[in-house]
Coordinates of C-alpha atoms and ligand atoms in Angstrom, one line a residue:
X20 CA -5.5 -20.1 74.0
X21 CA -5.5 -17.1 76.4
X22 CA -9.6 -16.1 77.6
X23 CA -7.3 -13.2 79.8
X24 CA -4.3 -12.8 80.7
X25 CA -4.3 -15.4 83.2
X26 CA -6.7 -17.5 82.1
X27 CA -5.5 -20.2 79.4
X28 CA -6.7 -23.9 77.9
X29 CA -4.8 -26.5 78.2
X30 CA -4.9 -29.7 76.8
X31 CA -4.9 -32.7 79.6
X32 CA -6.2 -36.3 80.2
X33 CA -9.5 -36.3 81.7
X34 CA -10.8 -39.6 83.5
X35 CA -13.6 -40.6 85.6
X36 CA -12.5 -41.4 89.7
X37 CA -12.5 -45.0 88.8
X38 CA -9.9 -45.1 85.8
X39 CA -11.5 -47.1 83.6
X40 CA -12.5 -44.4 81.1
X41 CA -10.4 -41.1 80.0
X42 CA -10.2 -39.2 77.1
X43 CA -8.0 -36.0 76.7
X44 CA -9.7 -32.4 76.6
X45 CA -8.7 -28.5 76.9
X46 CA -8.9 -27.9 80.4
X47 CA -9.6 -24.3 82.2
X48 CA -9.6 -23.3 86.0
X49 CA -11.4 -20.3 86.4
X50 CA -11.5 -18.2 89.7
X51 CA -14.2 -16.4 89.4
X52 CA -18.0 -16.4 87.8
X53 CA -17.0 -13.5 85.2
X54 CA -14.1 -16.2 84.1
X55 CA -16.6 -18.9 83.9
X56 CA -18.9 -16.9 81.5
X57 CA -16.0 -15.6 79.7
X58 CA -15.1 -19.6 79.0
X59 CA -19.0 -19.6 78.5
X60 CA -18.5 -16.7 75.4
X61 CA -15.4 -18.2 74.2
X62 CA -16.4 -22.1 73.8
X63 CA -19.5 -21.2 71.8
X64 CA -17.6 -18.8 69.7
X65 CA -15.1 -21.7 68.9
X66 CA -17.6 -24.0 68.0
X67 CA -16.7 -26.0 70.8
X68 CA -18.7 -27.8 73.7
X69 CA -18.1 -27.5 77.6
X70 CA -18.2 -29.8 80.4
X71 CA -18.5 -29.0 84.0
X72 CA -16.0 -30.3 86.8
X73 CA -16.0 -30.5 90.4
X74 CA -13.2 -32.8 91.9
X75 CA -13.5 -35.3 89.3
X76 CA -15.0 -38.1 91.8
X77 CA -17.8 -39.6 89.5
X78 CA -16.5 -42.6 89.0
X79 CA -17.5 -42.4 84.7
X80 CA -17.5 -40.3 82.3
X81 CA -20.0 -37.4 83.5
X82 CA -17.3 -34.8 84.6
X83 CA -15.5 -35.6 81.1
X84 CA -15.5 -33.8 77.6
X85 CA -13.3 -36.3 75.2
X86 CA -11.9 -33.5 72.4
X87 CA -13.9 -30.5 73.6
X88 CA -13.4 -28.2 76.7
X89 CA -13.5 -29.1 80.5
X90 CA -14.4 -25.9 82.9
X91 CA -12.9 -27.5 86.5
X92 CA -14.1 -25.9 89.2
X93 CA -11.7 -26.7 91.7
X94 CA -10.2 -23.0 91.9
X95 CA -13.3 -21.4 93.2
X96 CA -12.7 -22.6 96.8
X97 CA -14.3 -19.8 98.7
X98 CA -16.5 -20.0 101.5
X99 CA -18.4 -16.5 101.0
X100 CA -20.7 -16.4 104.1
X101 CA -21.4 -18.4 107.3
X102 CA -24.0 -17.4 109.6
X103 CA -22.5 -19.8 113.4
X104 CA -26.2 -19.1 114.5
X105 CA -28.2 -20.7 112.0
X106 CA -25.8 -22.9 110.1
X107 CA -26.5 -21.0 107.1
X108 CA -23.2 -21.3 104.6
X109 CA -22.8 -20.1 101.0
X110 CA -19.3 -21.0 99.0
X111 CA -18.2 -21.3 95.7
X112 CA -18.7 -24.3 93.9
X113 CA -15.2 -25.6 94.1
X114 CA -15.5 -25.9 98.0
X115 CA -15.4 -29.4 99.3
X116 CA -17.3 -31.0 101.5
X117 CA -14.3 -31.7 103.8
X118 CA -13.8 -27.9 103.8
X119 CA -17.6 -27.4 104.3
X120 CA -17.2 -29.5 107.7
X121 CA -13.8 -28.2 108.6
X122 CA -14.8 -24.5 108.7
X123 CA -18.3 -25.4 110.8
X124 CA -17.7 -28.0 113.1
X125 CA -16.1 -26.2 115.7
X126 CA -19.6 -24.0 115.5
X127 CA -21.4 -27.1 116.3
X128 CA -22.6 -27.9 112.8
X129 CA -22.0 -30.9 110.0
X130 CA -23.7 -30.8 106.2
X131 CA -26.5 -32.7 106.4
X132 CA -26.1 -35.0 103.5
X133 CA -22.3 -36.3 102.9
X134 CA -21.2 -39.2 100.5
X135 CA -18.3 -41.9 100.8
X136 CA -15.4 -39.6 100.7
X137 CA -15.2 -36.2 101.5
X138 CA -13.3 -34.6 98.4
X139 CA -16.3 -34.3 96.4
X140 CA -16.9 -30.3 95.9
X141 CA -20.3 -28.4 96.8
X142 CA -20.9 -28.1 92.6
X143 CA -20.5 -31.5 92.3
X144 CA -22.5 -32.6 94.7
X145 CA -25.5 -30.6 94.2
X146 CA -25.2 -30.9 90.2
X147 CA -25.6 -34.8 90.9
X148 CA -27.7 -34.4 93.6
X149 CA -25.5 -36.8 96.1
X150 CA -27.0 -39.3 98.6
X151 CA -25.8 -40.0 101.9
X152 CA -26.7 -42.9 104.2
X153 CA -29.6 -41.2 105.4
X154 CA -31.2 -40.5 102.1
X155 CA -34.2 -42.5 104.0
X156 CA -34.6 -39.7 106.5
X157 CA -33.5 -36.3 105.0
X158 CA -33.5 -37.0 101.5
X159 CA -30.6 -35.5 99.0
X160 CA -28.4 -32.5 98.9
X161 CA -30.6 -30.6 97.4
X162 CA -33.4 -30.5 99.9
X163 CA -30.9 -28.6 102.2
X164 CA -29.9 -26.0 99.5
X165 CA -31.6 -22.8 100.0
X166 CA -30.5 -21.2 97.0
X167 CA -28.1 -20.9 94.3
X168 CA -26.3 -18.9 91.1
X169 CA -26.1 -20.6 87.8
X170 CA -24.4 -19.1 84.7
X171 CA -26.2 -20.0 81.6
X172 CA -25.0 -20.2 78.7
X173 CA -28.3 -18.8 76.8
X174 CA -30.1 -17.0 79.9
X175 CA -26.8 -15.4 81.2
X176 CA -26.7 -15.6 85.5
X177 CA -30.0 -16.3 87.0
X178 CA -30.5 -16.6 91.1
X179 CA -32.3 -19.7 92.1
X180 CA -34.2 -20.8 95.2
X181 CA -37.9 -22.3 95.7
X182 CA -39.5 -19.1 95.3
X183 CA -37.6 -17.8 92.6
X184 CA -37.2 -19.9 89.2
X185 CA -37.9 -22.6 91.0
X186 CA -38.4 -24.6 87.7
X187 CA -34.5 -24.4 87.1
X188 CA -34.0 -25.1 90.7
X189 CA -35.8 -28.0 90.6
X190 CA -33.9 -29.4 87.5
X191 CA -30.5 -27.8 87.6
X192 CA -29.8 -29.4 91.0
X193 CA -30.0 -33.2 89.5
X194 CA -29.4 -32.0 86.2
X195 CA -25.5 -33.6 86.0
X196 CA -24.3 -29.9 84.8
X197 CA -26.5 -29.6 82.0
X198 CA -28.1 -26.1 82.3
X199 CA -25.5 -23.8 83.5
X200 CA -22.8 -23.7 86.2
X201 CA -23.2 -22.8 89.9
X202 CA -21.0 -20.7 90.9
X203 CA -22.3 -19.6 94.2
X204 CA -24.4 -22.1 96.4
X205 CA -26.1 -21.5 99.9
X206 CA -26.4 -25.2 102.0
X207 CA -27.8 -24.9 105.5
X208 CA -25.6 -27.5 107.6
X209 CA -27.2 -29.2 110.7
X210 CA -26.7 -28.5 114.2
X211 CA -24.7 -31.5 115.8
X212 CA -23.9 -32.0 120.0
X213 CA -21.4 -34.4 119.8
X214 CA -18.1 -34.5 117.5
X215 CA -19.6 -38.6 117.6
X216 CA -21.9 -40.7 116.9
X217 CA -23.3 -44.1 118.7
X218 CA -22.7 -46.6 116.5
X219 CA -24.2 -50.3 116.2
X220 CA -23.0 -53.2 113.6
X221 CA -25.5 -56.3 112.7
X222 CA -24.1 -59.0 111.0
X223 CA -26.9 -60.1 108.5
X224 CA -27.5 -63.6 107.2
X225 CA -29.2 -63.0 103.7
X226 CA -30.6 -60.1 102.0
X227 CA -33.7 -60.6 103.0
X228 CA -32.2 -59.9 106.2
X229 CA -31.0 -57.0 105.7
X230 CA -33.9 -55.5 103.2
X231 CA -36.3 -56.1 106.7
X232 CA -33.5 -54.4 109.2
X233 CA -33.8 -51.7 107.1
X234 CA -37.3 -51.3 107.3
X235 CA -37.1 -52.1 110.7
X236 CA -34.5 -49.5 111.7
X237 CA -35.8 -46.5 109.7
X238 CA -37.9 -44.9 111.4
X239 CA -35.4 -44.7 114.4
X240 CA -32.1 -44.7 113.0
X241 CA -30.4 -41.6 111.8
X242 CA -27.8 -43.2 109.4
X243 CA -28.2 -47.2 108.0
X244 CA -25.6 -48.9 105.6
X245 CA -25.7 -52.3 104.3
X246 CA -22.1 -53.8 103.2
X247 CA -22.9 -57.1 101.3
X248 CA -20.4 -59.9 101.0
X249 CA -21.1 -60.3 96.9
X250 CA -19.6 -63.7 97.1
X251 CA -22.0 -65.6 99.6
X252 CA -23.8 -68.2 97.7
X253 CA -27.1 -70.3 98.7
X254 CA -28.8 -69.3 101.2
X255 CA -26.1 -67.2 102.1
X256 CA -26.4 -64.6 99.3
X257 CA -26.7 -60.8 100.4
X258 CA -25.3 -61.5 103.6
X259 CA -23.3 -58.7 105.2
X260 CA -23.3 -56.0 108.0
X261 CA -25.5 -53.3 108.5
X262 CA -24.3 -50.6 110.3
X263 CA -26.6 -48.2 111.9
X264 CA -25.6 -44.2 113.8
X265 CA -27.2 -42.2 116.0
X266 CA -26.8 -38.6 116.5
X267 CA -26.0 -37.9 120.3
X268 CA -28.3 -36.0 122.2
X269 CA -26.8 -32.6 124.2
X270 CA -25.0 -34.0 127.1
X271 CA -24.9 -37.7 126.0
X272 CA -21.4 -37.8 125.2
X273 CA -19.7 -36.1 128.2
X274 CA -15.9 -36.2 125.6
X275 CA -18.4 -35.0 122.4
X276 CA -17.2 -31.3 122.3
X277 CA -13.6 -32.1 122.1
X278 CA -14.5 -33.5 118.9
X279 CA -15.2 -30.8 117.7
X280 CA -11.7 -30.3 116.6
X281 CA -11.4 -30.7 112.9
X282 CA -8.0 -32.3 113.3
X283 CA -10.1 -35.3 115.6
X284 CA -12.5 -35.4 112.6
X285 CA -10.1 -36.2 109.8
X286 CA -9.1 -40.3 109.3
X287 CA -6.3 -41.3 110.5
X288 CA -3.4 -41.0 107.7
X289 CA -1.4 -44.6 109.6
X290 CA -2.6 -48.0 110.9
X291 CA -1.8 -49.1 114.0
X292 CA -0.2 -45.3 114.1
X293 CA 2.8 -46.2 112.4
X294 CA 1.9 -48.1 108.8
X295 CA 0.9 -45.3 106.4
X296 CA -2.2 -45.7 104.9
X297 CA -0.8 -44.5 101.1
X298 CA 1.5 -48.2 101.5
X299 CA -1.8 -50.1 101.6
X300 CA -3.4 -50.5 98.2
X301 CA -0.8 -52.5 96.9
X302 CA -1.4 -54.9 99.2
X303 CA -5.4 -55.1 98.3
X304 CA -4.1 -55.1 94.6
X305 CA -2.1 -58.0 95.0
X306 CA -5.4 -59.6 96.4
X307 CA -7.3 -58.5 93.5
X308 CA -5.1 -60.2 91.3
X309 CA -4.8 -63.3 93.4
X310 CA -8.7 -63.5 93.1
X311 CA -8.7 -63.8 96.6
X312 CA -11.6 -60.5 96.9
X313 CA -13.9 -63.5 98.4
X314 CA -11.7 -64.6 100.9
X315 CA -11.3 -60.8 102.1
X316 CA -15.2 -60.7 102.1
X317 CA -15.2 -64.1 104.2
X318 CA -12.9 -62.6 106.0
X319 CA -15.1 -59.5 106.5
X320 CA -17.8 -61.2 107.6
X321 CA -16.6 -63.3 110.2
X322 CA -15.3 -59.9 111.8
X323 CA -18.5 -58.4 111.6
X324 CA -19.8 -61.0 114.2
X325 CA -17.1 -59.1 116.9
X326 CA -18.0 -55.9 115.6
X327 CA -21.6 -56.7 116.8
X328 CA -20.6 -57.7 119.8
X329 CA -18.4 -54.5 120.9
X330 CA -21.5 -52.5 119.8
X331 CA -22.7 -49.5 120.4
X332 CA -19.7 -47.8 120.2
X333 CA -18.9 -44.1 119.5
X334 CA -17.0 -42.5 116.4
X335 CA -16.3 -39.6 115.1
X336 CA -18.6 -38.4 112.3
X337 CA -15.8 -38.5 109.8
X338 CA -14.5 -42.1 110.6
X339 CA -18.3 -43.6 109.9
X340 CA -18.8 -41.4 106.9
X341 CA -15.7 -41.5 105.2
X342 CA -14.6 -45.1 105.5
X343 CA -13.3 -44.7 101.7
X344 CA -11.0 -42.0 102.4
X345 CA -9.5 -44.9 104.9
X346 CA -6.9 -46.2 102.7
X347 CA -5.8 -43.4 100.2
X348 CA -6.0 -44.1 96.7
X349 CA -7.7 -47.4 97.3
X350 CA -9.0 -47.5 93.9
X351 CA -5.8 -48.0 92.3
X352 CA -5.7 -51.5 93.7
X353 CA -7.8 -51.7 90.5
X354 CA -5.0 -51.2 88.4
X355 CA -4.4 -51.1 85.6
X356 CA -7.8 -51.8 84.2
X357 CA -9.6 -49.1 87.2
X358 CA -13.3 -49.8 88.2
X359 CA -16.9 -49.0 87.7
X360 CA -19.8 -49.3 89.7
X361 CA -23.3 -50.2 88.8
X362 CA -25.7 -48.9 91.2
X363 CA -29.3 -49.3 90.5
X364 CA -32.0 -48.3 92.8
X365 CA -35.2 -50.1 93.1
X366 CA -38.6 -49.7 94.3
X367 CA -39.5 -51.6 97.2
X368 CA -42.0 -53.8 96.4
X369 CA -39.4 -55.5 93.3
X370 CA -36.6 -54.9 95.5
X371 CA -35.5 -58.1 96.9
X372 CA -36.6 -60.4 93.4
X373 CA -34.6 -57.8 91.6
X374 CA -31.3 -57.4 93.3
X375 CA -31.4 -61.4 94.1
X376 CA -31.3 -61.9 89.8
X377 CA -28.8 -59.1 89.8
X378 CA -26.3 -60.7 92.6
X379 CA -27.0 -64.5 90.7
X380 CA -26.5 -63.5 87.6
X381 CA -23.3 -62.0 88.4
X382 CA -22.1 -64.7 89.9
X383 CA -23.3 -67.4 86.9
X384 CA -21.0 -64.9 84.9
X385 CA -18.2 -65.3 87.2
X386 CA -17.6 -61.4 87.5
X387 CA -18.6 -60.7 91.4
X388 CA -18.5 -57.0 92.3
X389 CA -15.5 -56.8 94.8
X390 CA -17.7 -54.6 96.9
X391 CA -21.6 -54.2 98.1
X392 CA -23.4 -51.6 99.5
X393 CA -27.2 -51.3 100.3
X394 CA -28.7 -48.4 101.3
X395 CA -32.1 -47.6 101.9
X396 CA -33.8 -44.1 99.7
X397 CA -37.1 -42.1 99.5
X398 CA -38.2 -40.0 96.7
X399 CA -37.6 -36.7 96.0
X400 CA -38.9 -33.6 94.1
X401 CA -36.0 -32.8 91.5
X402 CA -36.5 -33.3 88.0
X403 CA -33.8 -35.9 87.4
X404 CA -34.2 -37.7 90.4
X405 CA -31.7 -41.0 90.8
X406 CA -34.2 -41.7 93.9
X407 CA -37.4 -44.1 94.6
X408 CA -39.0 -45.3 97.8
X409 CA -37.0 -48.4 97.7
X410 CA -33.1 -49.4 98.3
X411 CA -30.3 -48.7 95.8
X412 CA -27.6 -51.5 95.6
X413 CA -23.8 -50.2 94.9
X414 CA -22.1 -52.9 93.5
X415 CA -18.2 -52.1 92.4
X416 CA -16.3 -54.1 89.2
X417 CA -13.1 -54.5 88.1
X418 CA -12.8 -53.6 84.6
X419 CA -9.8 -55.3 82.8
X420 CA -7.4 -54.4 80.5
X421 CA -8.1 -57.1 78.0
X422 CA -11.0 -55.6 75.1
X423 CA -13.3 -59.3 75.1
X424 CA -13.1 -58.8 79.1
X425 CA -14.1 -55.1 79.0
X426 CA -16.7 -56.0 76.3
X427 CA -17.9 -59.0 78.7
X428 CA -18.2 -56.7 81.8
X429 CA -20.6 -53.9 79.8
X430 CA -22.9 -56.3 78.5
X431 CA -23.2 -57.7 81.7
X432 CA -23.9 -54.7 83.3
X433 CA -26.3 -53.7 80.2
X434 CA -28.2 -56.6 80.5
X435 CA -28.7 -56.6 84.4
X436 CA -30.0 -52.5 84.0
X437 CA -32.6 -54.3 81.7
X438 CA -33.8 -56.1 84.8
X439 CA -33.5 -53.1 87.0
X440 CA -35.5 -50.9 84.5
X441 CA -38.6 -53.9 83.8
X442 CA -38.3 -53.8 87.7
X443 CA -38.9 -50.1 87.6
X444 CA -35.5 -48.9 88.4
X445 CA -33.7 -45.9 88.2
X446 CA -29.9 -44.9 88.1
X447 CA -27.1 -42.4 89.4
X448 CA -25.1 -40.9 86.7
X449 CA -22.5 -40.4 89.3
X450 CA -22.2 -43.8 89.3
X451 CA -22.7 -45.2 85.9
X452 CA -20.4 -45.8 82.7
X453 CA -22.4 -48.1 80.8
X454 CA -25.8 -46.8 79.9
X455 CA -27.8 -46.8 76.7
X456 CA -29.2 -44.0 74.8
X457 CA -33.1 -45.8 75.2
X458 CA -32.4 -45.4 79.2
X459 CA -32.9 -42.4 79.6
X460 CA -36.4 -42.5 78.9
X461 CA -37.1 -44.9 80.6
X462 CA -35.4 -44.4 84.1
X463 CA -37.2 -40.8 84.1
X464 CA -40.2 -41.2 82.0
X465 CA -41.2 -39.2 78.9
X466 CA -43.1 -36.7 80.7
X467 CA -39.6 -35.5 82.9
X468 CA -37.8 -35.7 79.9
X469 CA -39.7 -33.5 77.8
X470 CA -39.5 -31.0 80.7
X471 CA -35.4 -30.9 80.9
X472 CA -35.0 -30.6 77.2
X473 CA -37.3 -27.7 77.3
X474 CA -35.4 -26.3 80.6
X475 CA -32.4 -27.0 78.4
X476 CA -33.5 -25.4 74.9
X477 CA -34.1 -22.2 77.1
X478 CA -31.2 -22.1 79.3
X479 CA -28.9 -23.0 77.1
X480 CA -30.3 -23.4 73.6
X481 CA -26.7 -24.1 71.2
X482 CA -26.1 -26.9 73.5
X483 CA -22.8 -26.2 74.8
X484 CA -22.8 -27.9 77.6
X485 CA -22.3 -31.3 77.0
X486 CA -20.3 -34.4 78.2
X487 CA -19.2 -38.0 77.2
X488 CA -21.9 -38.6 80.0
X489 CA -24.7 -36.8 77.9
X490 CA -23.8 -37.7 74.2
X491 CA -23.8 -41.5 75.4
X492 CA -27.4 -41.0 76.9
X493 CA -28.1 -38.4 73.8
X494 CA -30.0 -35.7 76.4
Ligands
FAD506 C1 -15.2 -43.0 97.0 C2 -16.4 -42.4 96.5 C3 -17.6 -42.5 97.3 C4 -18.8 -41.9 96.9 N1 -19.9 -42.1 97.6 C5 -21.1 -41.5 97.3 C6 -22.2 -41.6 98.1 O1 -22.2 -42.2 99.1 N2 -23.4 -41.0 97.7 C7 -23.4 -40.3 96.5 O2 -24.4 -39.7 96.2 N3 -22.3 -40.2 95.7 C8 -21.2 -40.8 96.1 N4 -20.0 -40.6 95.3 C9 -20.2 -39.9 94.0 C10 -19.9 -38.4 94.2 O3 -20.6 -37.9 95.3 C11 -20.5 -37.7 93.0 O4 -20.0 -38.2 91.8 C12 -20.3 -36.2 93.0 O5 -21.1 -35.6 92.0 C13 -18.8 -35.9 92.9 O6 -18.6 -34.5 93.0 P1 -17.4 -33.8 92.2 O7 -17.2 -32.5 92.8 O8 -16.3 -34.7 92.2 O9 -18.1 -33.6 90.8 P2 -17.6 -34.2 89.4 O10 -17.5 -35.7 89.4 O11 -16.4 -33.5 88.9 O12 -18.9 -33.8 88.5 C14 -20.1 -34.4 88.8 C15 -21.2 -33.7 88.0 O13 -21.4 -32.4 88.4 C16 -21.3 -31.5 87.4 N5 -20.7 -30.3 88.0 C17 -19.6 -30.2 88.7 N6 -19.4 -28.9 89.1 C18 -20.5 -28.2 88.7 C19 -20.9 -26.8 88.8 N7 -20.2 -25.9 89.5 N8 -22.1 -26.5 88.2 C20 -22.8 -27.4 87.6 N9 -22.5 -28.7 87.4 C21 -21.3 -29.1 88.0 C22 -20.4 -32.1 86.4 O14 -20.7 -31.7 85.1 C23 -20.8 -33.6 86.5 O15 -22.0 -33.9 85.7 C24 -18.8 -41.2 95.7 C25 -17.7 -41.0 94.9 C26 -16.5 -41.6 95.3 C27 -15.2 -41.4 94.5

């Protein structure tokens, strides 16, 4: 079905980034905002709903629109303005944050808040409101917007910033693409010295550990990550290595500008320089299959010991930040059955009671996430925060193919966000597949709620914007 003549519908399968859910829907790639409020017009008069879509990276189902309409962003790659003085930058929502850094590091500048891999878009991550691994310090993407445009699809384009609708600024950014589509966003990136940072590893003997490293660290540290080895029993459990970064300081790093190259930046596409990188998730599928993740997490932390001994060491700000885009296509050593990852955060005070019963009781299940990762978080003022003053646990599944086993994994995952949320926990819907409709509620409280349906009756009051993420949480 043609919107213009270049502009068509088509029917394709949409998944979440970690495979494990998909449904088909009619997908459109607009270019520009006109296009987007054309789809806008011509979903509602079809009696249709629409979902939003970045580069697909949220690992469930909230870029996804099972029998209805998918808008994908990724066309709308432009980067509009960029002031090299202040770091000021606004693009369309399709840019990525790999093209975000790419255009301003040579200028001395890096976005302030990235996530694990670099292809998530600017829409994306500001709909979701990412985290980085100093959410501690600088809070979420959205505190380093300055302003934005959102098409509506009951409101028609309104200009947001904290002076101006700052109620739908407040909401929209958080808001998982529920009130209208940015399609032009203004981020101011920070001023770095160095193409590097000094880096440090800890190897960490428990979680307690590494809950009081954080605490220790954070009022120093720039960037902290926790990676927990899920399979360490006893008096062993949570144990890991914490990696902390520095930003250098001008004329620390005598090398630092050279690094300014983006090509420097990018990881490295071969190991050793000669293996390609693209060879090596079979490899970590056949380990997957072999059950032998808790050997590779043995493995890990034994290495981490070395690590710490070699540190501080300098990388590039792309090699600490993007350690997932290391091995491209990792998540198809998941295969066939892809992944999901449960990522609760939790206040401080219930922190390390709560994510001990969460490790335990995945392990008296028998179904150990293949992958940890702690960070530490502090609140922030948008609507539909995922944040509290406390840490946030990432922990990655396997889902398999077989319906008991799938079955098995979501009620495992459904009881352990009841502990989370009696604990006082909240979740990331960029993260999360397995929700209940009563959640929702109760991770933002009935006060917050009331507020984004009423945001939501105004801005866009037929509901057409919906996904498999908001029917499944009934927003
Ligand atoms: C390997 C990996 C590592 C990750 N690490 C982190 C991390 O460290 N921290 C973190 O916070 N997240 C992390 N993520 C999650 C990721 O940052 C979020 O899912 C992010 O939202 C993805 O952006 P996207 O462009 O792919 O958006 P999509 O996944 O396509 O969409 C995400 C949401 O944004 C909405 N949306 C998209 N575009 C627009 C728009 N133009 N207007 C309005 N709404 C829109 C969609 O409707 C959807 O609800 C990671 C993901 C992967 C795959």
């Amino acid at each position: 079905m043609a919107i213009d003549a270049t502009m068509e519908f088509r029917e394709e399968l949409v998944g979440g980034w970690g495979m494990a859910v998909q449904g088909r829907a009619h997908v459109l790639r607009p270019t520009s905002a006109e296009q987007v409020a054309a789809a806008m017009t011509l979903v509602r008069r079809r009696g249709g709903t629409l979902a939003l879509r970045g580069a697909g990276c949220s690992y469930g189902d909230a870029a996804m629109n099972s029998a209805g309409y998918v808008l994908d962003l990724g066309q709308m790659r432009r980067i509009l303005a960029f002031d090299p003085r202040s770091g000021v930058i606004s693009v369309e929502p399709g840019v990525t944050i790999r093209d975000l850094w790419r255009h301003a590091i040579s200028y001395g500048f890096w976005p302030p808040v990235v996530p694990g891999t670099s292809a998530v878009s600017v829409g994306g991550a500001t709909a979701m409101n990412i985290h980085g691994k100093n959410n501690f310090a600088v809070g979420p993407f959205g505190e380093h917007v300055e302003s934005f445009a959102l098409e509506t699809p009951g409101a028609g384009s309104l200009r947001c910033s904290r002076d101006q609708n700052a109620d739908v600024f407040h909401a929209a950014i958080s808001g998982f693409g529920m009130l209208g589509c940015f399609t032009e966003i203004t981020v101011r990136l920070k001023r770095v010295h160095s193409g590097r940072l000094r880096v440090w590893a800890v190897a960490t003997n428990d979680l307690a550990a590494n809950l009081q490293l954080l605490e220790d660290l954070r009022g120093t540290a720039d960037y902290l990550v926790g990676w927990l080895d899920l399979h360490a029993t006893g008096a062993a459990l949570g144990r890991g290595t914490m990696h902390r970064a520095d930003q250098l300081h001008p004329g620390e790093d005598a090398e630092g500008l050279r690094y300014f190259d983006p090509a420097l930046q990018d990881v490295p596409t071969r190991l050793f320089g000669v293996v390609p990188k693209g060879w090596l998730w079979p490899g970590m599928w056949a380990a997957v299959q072999l059950g032998q993740v808790g050997t590779v997490n043995w493995a890990k932390f034994v290495a981490s010991a070395r690590e710490q001994r070699r540190s501080p060491y300098l990388q590039t700000h792309g090699a600490f930040h993007f350690l997932l885009d290391y091995v491209p296509r990792w998540q198809w050593m998941t295969r066939p059955g892809g992944l999901i990852q449960f990522q609760p955060f939790v206040p401080q005070a219930n922190a390390e009671r709560v994510l001990r019963t969460l490790i335990e009781r995945c392990q008296r299940a028998g179904t150990v996430p293949y992958l940890g990762v702690l960070k530490r978080h502090r609140p922030d003022p948008f609507l539909m925060t995922h944040a509290v003053d406390g840490y946030s646990l990432a922990m990655d599944f396997c889902v398999s193919t077989d319906p008991a086993k799938r079955a098995a994994l979501w009620r495992l995952c459904q009881e352990l966000a009841e502990v989370v949320l009696d604990g006082g926990g909240r979740f990331y819907y960029a993260k999360d597949a397995v929700l209940e409709e009563s959640s929702f509620s109760r991770v933002h409280g009935a006060a917050s709620v009331a507020k984004f349906r009423a945001l939501k009756q105004r801005l866009d009051p037929d509901r057409l914007l919906q996904s498999d993420l908001s029917r499944r949480l009934a927003v």
